mmCIF file of C-alpha atoms in Angstrom:
data_model
loop_
_atom_site.group_PDB
_atom_site.id
_atom_site.type_symbol
_atom_site.label_atom_id
_atom_site.label_comp_id
_atom_site.label_asym_id
_atom_site.label_seq_id
_atom_site.Cartn_x
_atom_site.Cartn_y
_atom_site.Cartn_z
ATOM 1 C CA MET O 5 -17.435 28.214 -33.573
ATOM 2 C CA THR O 6 -13.955 28.623 -33.810
ATOM 3 C CA GLN O 7 -11.541 30.630 -30.431
ATOM 4 C CA GLN O 8 -8.812 32.757 -31.077
ATOM 5 C CA CYS O 9 -5.724 31.435 -29.629
ATOM 6 C CA LEU O 10 -4.036 34.114 -27.188
ATOM 7 C CA SER O 11 -1.506 36.579 -28.937
ATOM 8 C CA SER O 12 -0.152 38.652 -25.740
ATOM 9 C CA LEU O 13 0.125 38.028 -21.678
ATOM 10 C CA ASN O 14 -0.104 41.487 -21.292
ATOM 11 C CA ASP O 15 -4.108 41.195 -20.709
ATOM 12 C CA ILE O 16 -3.735 38.874 -18.116
ATOM 13 C CA ALA O 17 -2.934 40.045 -14.623
ATOM 14 C CA VAL O 18 -0.269 38.095 -13.041
ATOM 15 C CA ASP O 19 0.185 37.738 -8.880
ATOM 16 C CA GLU O 20 3.237 35.987 -8.465
ATOM 17 C CA ALA O 21 2.649 35.827 -4.818
ATOM 18 C CA ARG O 22 -1.004 34.416 -5.132
ATOM 19 C CA GLU O 23 0.499 31.800 -7.732
ATOM 20 C CA GLN O 24 3.173 30.718 -5.627
ATOM 21 C CA ALA O 25 0.561 30.272 -2.611
ATOM 22 C CA LEU O 26 -1.288 28.266 -4.551
ATOM 23 C CA ALA O 27 1.320 25.982 -5.946
ATOM 24 C CA THR O 28 2.648 25.313 -2.227
ATOM 25 C CA CYS O 29 -0.890 24.514 -0.916
ATOM 26 C CA ALA O 30 -2.004 22.255 -3.993
ATOM 27 C CA LYS O 31 1.520 20.538 -3.410
ATOM 28 C CA ALA O 32 0.309 19.697 0.258
ATOM 29 C CA LEU O 33 -2.756 18.914 -0.803
ATOM 30 C CA ALA O 34 -1.846 16.032 -4.147
ATOM 31 C CA HIS O 35 -1.663 12.765 -2.265
ATOM 32 C CA PRO O 36 -5.353 11.099 -1.497
ATOM 33 C CA ALA O 37 -4.393 9.939 2.133
ATOM 34 C CA ARG O 38 -4.105 13.883 2.796
ATOM 35 C CA ILE O 39 -7.444 14.597 1.335
ATOM 36 C CA ARG O 40 -8.806 11.859 3.264
ATOM 37 C CA LEU O 41 -7.190 13.366 6.568
ATOM 38 C CA LEU O 42 -8.405 16.496 5.807
ATOM 39 C CA ARG O 43 -12.093 15.016 5.723
ATOM 40 C CA ILE O 44 -11.698 13.339 9.095
ATOM 41 C CA LEU O 45 -11.059 16.783 10.479
ATOM 42 C CA THR O 46 -13.448 18.396 8.805
ATOM 43 C CA VAL O 47 -16.072 16.166 10.064
ATOM 44 C CA SER O 48 -14.102 15.830 14.004
ATOM 45 C CA ASP O 49 -13.199 18.730 16.160
ATOM 46 C CA SER O 50 -9.909 17.207 16.508
ATOM 47 C CA CYS O 51 -8.538 13.436 16.701
ATOM 48 C CA LEU O 52 -5.271 12.131 18.274
ATOM 49 C CA GLY O 53 -2.557 11.009 15.582
ATOM 50 C CA SER O 54 -3.650 7.520 16.657
ATOM 51 C CA ASP O 55 -6.888 7.389 15.751
ATOM 52 C CA LEU O 56 -5.585 9.105 12.300
ATOM 53 C CA VAL O 57 -3.551 6.174 11.696
ATOM 54 C CA GLU O 58 -6.288 3.058 12.449
ATOM 55 C CA GLN O 59 -8.646 5.136 10.362
ATOM 56 C CA LEU O 60 -6.452 5.276 7.318
ATOM 57 C CA GLY O 61 -4.857 1.792 7.766
ATOM 58 C CA LEU O 62 -1.606 3.071 6.703
ATOM 59 C CA ALA O 63 1.690 2.581 8.748
ATOM 60 C CA GLN O 64 2.031 5.436 11.663
ATOM 61 C CA SER O 65 5.771 6.733 10.256
ATOM 62 C CA THR O 66 3.507 7.225 6.557
ATOM 63 C CA VAL O 67 0.512 8.716 8.210
ATOM 64 C CA SER O 68 2.848 11.180 10.510
ATOM 65 C CA GLU O 69 4.724 12.311 7.139
ATOM 66 C CA HIS O 70 1.137 13.241 5.710
ATOM 67 C CA LEU O 71 0.514 15.013 8.914
ATOM 68 C CA ARG O 72 3.795 17.158 9.075
ATOM 69 C CA ILE O 73 3.118 17.901 5.051
ATOM 70 C CA LEU O 74 -0.393 19.659 6.095
ATOM 71 C CA ARG O 75 0.730 21.005 9.295
ATOM 72 C CA GLU O 76 3.820 22.869 7.322
ATOM 73 C CA ALA O 77 1.372 23.947 4.705
ATOM 74 C CA GLY O 78 -1.135 25.627 7.347
ATOM 75 C CA PHE O 79 -3.863 23.485 6.981
ATOM 76 C CA ILE O 80 -4.106 21.955 10.270
ATOM 77 C CA HIS O 81 -2.669 22.442 14.044
ATOM 78 C CA ALA O 82 -0.999 19.981 16.140
ATOM 79 C CA GLU O 83 -1.561 20.162 19.826
ATOM 80 C CA VAL O 84 0.975 18.045 21.780
ATOM 81 C CA GLN O 85 -0.049 16.454 24.878
ATOM 82 C CA HIS O 86 2.886 14.151 25.905
ATOM 83 C CA PRO O 87 2.542 11.584 24.770
ATOM 84 C CA ARG O 88 0.226 12.252 22.475
ATOM 85 C CA THR O 89 -0.775 14.810 19.876
ATOM 86 C CA CYS O 90 -4.219 16.000 18.658
ATOM 87 C CA PHE O 91 -4.700 17.616 15.507
ATOM 88 C CA SER O 92 -7.121 19.605 14.320
ATOM 89 C CA LEU O 93 -8.376 21.541 11.036
ATOM 90 C CA ASN O 94 -7.540 25.275 10.380
ATOM 91 C CA THR O 95 -10.496 26.361 8.917
ATOM 92 C CA GLU O 96 -8.802 29.468 8.054
ATOM 93 C CA ALA O 97 -6.687 28.072 5.720
ATOM 94 C CA VAL O 98 -8.929 25.959 3.953
ATOM 95 C CA ALA O 99 -11.015 29.563 3.243
ATOM 96 C CA GLN O 100 -7.827 30.986 2.091
ATOM 97 C CA PHE O 101 -7.054 27.995 -0.149
ATOM 98 C CA ARG O 102 -10.697 28.590 -1.447
ATOM 99 C CA THR O 103 -9.915 31.715 -1.997
ATOM 100 C CA LEU O 104 -6.964 31.057 -3.929
ATOM 101 C CA LEU O 105 -8.632 28.462 -6.143
ATOM 102 C CA ASP O 106 -10.941 31.748 -7.292
ATOM 103 C CA TYR O 107 -7.727 33.408 -8.653
ATOM 104 C CA LEU O 108 -7.710 30.683 -11.752
#
């Protein structure tokens, strides 16, 4: 069975906004520690930053950087309750990412 190569891109629907959104989300998820953070937040309602540091076994500054990236991408919420910050999963953002994957 031989497959034909694509000879023209005219038949492919291109949605640059979706492509950009998918790439941005994928970049935010492109580290195993960030995937683990999302898994932890999936099974718990919310976690303190210090608890997440303990769970990951990474330096506090490293975990903070991963949390910042996930927060900026919209995957998590951060509620500051001085002197602590409580993190929770943004389920709407996760659902939107799943929808973006269907674009592929």
